[in-house]
Amino acid sequence: MLNYYGRLSSEVYDIDKPIGYSFGDVEFYMNRLKNCKGNILEPGTGTGRILIPLLEKGLNVEGFDSSKDMLSICKSNCQKRGLHPKLFEGKMESFSLDIKYDAIIVPTGTFLLLYKREDSLKALRNFYNHLSIGGRLILDISLQTDMEIGIVSTRTWECSNGDIITLENKIVEVDYINQYTISHGRYEKWREGVLLQTELEYFPLRWYGIEEFKLILESIGFKDIMISSDYKLGKYPSNPEEIITFDAIAAK
Ligand SMILES: C[S@@+](CC[C@H](N)C(=O)[O-])C[C@H]1O[C@@H](n2cnc3c(N)ncnc32)[C@H](O)[C@@H]1O
């Protein structure tokens, strides 16, 4: 297994999508949670991009992540703002806590990183079991529209000290039967033309059909499932590029 949300990848995430950076999700989730007085959990919280604005609105959000590097950036981002949420290392498919949450949120494409079907089901069952009666799961997925093997994309970022980080990303596998793609991301950090650090990331991404995902949620026990797209509440998707949000109740 290659590196996964390692040091360079985490540093790039924080530069590229700083705290509060929104795909439309920060406002959408804030609005959906505004009356939530209880505890909220964000699995795969990353650098705190969305966790921190929610905390600053007065919501009781906790987060966990499987990447030590992401968590360490998240802790530092929280400390800089005088915030001290509960943050811990854990995996969506196996975390186990004594507490029940009023809401569990998984914005953007994080849930699609669980590319093995069994892991994704374990994670959804786990979310269900950690929700209080009537608690809500709000989770985003997106469709895969770009699945050509060998296509390479490159990007470059400048760090605050002038170092340059480059990323070359390539899709190396498309598994149509099991519904996932695997990309390799090659990160390199440069200072005045000298290579300081490099990292190869293994990046899987699963895809689902929209109605397929709704049926999966129902099979776990979720009720009153609402589908939104493009962060417009209740708008059924009409364009394959849109982010699709599922809002489901753990009726129990
Ligand atoms: C795309 S980032 C999103 C971060 C944050 N939720 C946001 O919206 O900005 C995905 C995060 O999920 C974490 N992650 C990936 N697989 C995970 C798993 N199985 N359990 C917990 N976290 C996971 C990664 O380490 C990474 O920090």
Tab-separated table of C-alpha atoms and ligand atoms in Angstrom, residues 4-5 13 25 42-47 49-50 64-67 70 90-93 107-110 113-114, ligand 1:
chain	number	residue	atom	x	y	z
A	4	TYR	CA	-2.394	7.907	1.723
A	5	TYR	CA	-3.041	11.507	2.802
A	13	TYR	CA	-4.975	20.028	0.987
A	25	ASP	CA	-20.993	22.648	1.373
A	42	GLU	CA	-17.394	14.467	11.169
A	43	PRO	CA	-15.596	11.258	10.099
A	44	GLY	CA	-12.647	12.028	7.791
A	45	THR	CA	-12.448	15.556	9.143
A	46	GLY	CA	-9.124	16.263	7.406
A	47	THR	CA	-7.605	19.661	8.115
A	49	ARG	CA	-11.872	22.892	6.534
A	50	ILE	CA	-15.541	22.477	7.414
A	64	PHE	CA	-11.671	11.858	13.443
A	65	ASP	CA	-9.438	10.863	10.588
A	66	SER	CA	-7.303	7.902	9.555
A	67	SER	CA	-4.377	10.173	8.573
A	70	MET	CA	-4.256	15.494	8.370
A	90	GLY	CA	-9.942	6.368	13.600
A	91	LYS	CA	-11.432	4.742	10.546
A	92	MET	CA	-14.991	5.156	9.301
A	93	GLU	CA	-15.398	1.406	8.920
A	107	PRO	CA	-19.136	16.201	3.064
A	108	THR	CA	-17.523	16.199	-0.409
A	109	GLY	CA	-16.029	12.974	-1.755
A	110	THR	CA	-14.685	11.533	1.506
A	113	LEU	CA	-12.515	6.861	-0.566
A	114	LEU	CA	-13.953	3.644	0.901
B	1	LIG	C1	-11.109	14.779	0.846
B	1	LIG	S1	-10.483	14.814	2.509
B	1	LIG	C2	-11.832	15.695	3.245
B	1	LIG	C3	-11.507	16.381	4.524
B	1	LIG	C4	-12.669	17.159	5.139
B	1	LIG	N1	-13.775	16.315	5.485
B	1	LIG	C5	-13.138	18.241	4.202
B	1	LIG	O1	-14.288	18.170	3.760
B	1	LIG	O2	-12.365	19.130	3.905
B	1	LIG	C6	-10.759	13.149	2.991
B	1	LIG	C7	-10.280	12.788	4.385
B	1	LIG	O3	-10.761	11.488	4.721
B	1	LIG	C8	-9.737	10.785	5.409
B	1	LIG	N2	-10.005	9.349	5.271
B	1	LIG	C9	-9.841	8.574	4.194
B	1	LIG	N3	-10.224	7.317	4.431
B	1	LIG	C10	-10.650	7.305	5.722
B	1	LIG	C11	-11.201	6.294	6.570
B	1	LIG	N4	-11.374	5.046	6.123
B	1	LIG	N5	-11.560	6.642	7.813
B	1	LIG	C12	-11.383	7.916	8.274
B	1	LIG	N6	-10.860	8.898	7.532
B	1	LIG	C13	-10.519	8.602	6.264
B	1	LIG	C14	-8.469	11.235	4.737
B	1	LIG	O4	-7.334	10.998	5.542
B	1	LIG	C15	-8.766	12.714	4.512
B	1	LIG	O5	-8.357	13.493	5.594
